[in-house]
Tab-separated table of C-alpha atoms in Angstrom:
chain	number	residue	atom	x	y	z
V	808	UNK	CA	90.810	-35.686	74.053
V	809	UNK	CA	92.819	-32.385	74.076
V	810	UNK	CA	95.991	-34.301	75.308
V	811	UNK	CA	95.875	-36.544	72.210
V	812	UNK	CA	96.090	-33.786	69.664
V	813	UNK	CA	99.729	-32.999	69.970
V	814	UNK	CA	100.397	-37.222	69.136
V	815	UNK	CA	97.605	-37.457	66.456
V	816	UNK	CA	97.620	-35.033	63.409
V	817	UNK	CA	94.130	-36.374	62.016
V	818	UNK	CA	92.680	-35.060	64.866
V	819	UNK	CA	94.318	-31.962	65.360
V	820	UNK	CA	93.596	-31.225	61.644
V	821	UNK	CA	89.814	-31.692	62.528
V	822	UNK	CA	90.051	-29.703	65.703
V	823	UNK	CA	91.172	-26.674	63.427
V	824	UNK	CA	87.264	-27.065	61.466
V	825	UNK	CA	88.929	-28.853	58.749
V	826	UNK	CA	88.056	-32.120	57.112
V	827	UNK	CA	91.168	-34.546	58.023
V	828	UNK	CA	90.621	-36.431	55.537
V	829	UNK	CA	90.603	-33.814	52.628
V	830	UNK	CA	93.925	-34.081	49.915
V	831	UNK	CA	95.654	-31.682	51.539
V	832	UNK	CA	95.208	-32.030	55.610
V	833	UNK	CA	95.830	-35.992	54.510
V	834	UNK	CA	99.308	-34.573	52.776
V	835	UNK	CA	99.766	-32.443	56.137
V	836	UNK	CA	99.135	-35.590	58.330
V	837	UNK	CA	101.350	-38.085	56.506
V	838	UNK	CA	104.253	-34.963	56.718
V	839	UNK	CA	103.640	-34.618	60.341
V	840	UNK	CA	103.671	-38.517	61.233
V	841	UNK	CA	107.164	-39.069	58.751
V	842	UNK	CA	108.515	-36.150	60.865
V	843	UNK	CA	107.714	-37.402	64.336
V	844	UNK	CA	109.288	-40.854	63.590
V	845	UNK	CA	112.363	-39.532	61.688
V	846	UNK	CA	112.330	-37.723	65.248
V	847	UNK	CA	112.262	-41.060	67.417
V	848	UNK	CA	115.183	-42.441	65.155
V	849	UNK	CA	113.453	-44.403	61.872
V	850	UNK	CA	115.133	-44.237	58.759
V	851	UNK	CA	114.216	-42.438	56.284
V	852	UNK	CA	112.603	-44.761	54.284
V	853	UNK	CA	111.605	-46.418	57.672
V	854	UNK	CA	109.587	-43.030	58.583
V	855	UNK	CA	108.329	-42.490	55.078
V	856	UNK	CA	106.927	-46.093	55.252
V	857	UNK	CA	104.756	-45.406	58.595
V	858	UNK	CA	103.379	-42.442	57.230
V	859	UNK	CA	101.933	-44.454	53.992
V	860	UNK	CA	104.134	-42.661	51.380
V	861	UNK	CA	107.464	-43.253	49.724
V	862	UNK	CA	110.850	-42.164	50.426
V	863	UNK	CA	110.851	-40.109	46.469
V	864	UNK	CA	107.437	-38.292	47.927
V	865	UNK	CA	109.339	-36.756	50.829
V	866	UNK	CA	112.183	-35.619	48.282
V	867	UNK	CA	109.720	-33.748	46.517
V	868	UNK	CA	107.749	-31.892	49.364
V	869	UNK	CA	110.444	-30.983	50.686
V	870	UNK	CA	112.091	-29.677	47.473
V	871	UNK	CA	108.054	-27.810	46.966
V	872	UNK	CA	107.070	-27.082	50.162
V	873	UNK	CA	110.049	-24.718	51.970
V	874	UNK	CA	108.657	-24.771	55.009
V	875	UNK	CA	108.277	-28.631	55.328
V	876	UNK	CA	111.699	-29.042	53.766
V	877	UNK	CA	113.206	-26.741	56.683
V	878	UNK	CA	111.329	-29.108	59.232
V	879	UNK	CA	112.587	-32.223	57.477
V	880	UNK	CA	116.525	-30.952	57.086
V	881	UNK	CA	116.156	-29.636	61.279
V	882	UNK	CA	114.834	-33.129	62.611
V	883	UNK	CA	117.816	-34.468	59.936
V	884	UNK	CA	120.308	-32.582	61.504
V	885	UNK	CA	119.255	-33.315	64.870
V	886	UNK	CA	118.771	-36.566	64.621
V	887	UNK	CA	122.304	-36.959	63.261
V	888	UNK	CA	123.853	-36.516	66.930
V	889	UNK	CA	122.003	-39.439	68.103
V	890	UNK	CA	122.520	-41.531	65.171
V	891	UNK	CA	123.497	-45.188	65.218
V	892	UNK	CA	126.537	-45.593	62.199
V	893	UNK	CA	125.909	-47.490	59.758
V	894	UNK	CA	128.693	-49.312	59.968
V	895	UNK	CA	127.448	-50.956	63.734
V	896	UNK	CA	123.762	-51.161	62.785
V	897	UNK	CA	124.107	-53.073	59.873
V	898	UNK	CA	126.493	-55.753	61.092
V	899	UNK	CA	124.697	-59.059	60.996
V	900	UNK	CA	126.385	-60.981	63.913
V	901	UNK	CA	126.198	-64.338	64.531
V	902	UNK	CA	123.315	-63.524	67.526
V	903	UNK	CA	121.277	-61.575	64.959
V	904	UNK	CA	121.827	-63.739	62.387
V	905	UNK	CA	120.035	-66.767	64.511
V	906	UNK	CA	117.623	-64.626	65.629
V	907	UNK	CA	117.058	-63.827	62.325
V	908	UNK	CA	116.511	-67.070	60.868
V	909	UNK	CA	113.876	-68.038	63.880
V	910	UNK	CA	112.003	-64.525	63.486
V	911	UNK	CA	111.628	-65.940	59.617
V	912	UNK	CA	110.944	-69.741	60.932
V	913	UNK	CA	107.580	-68.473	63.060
V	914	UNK	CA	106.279	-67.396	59.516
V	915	UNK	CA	105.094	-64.135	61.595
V	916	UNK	CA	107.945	-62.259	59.398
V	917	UNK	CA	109.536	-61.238	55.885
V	918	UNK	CA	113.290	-60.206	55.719
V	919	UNK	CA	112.186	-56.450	55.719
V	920	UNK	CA	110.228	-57.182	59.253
V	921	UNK	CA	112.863	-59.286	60.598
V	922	UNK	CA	115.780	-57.383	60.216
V	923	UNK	CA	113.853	-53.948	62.082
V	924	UNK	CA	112.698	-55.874	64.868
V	925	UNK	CA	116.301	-56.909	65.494
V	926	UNK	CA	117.977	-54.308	64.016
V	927	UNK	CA	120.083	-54.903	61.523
V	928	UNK	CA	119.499	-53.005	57.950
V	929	UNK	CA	117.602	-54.982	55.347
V	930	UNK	CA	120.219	-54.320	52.834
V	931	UNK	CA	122.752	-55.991	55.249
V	932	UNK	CA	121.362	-59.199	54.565
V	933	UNK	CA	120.771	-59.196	50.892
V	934	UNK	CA	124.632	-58.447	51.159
V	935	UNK	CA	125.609	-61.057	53.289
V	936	UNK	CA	123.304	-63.736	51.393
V	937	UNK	CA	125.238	-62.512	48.316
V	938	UNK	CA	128.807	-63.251	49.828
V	939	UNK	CA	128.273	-66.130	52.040
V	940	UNK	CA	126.608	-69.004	50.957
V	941	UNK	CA	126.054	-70.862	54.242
V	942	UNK	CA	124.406	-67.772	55.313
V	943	UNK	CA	122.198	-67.830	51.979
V	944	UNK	CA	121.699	-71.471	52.556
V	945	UNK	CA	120.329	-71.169	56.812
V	946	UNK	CA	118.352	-68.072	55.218
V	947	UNK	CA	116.682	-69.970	52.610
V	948	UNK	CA	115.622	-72.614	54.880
V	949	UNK	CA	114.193	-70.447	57.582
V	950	UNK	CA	111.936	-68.168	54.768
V	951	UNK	CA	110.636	-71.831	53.466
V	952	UNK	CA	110.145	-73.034	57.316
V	953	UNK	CA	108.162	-69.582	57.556
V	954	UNK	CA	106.271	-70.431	54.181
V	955	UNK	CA	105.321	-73.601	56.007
V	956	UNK	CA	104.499	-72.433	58.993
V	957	UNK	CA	102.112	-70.036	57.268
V	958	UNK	CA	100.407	-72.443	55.142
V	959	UNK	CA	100.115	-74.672	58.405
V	960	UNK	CA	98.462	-71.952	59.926
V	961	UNK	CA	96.643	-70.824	57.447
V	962	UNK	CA	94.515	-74.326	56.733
V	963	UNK	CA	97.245	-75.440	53.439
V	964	UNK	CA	96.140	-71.939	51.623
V	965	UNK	CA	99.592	-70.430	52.173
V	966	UNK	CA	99.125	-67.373	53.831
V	967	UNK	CA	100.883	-64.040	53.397
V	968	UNK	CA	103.775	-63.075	55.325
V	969	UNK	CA	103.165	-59.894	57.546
V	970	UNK	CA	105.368	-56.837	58.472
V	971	UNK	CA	104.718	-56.410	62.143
């Protein structure tokens, strides 16, 4: 149990004697598992997400909290060295792009899941729907073959899409 403490905050929280899931130790948690996957390479928002709070949240702790907002601008800075641009991880190439549209087709997927598991930037293909509209057209098509597929699945209710 002792090796899981360093990986699992909860637990390391109640290890101390303190109740894990009090306000506070649950704000200490949610800090802790933002920081470890801004650490592995998530986004920002990406990070925030996994920890169950919002990009705006981690603004203000670490504008209130110095100590946190130290941590946070260290595991920024370095982070940066091993940083993908931009420029490269947003570009929706033609592979991505069909992978894309078949990750959407299984009806497993929304845009948002889609485009992490492949690895392109969600805003990349709002921007590309915008500009090209064969692209909006094929991307279309593959969210309503998704629709289907979940509805198929799902007995004709028209089930949720989920963000493995």
């Amino acid at each position: 149990m002792l090796d899981q403490v360093p990986y699992d905050p909860q637990l390391a929280i109640a290890m101390a004697g303190r109740d894990p899931y009090a306000r506070e130790e649950a704000r200490i948690a949610k800090r802790s598992i933002f920081l470890s996957q801004l650490a592995l390479g998530l986004r920002i928002s990406d990070a925030a997400r996994a920890a169950g709070t919002s990009s705006s949240q981690i603004r203000r702790w670490a504008e209130e909290d110095p100590y946190f907002g130290q941590a946070y601008r260290a595991v920024i800075r370095y982070t940066a060295e091993f940083a993908v641009s931009k420029r490269t991880r947003a570009n929706v190439v033609p592979e991505r792009a069909e992978r894309l549209f078949a990750l959407l087709e299984s009806g497993r997927y929304s845009i948002p899941g889609a485009s992490t598991e492949i690895g392109i930037g969600e805003g990349a293909v709002y921007a590309r729907r915008r500009r090209d509209k064969e692209f909006a057209a094929r991307l279309q098509q593959a969210l309503e073959r998704g629709q289907a597929a979940r509805e198929a699945a799902a007995g004709g209710e028209g089930a949720p899409a989920r963000h493995p």
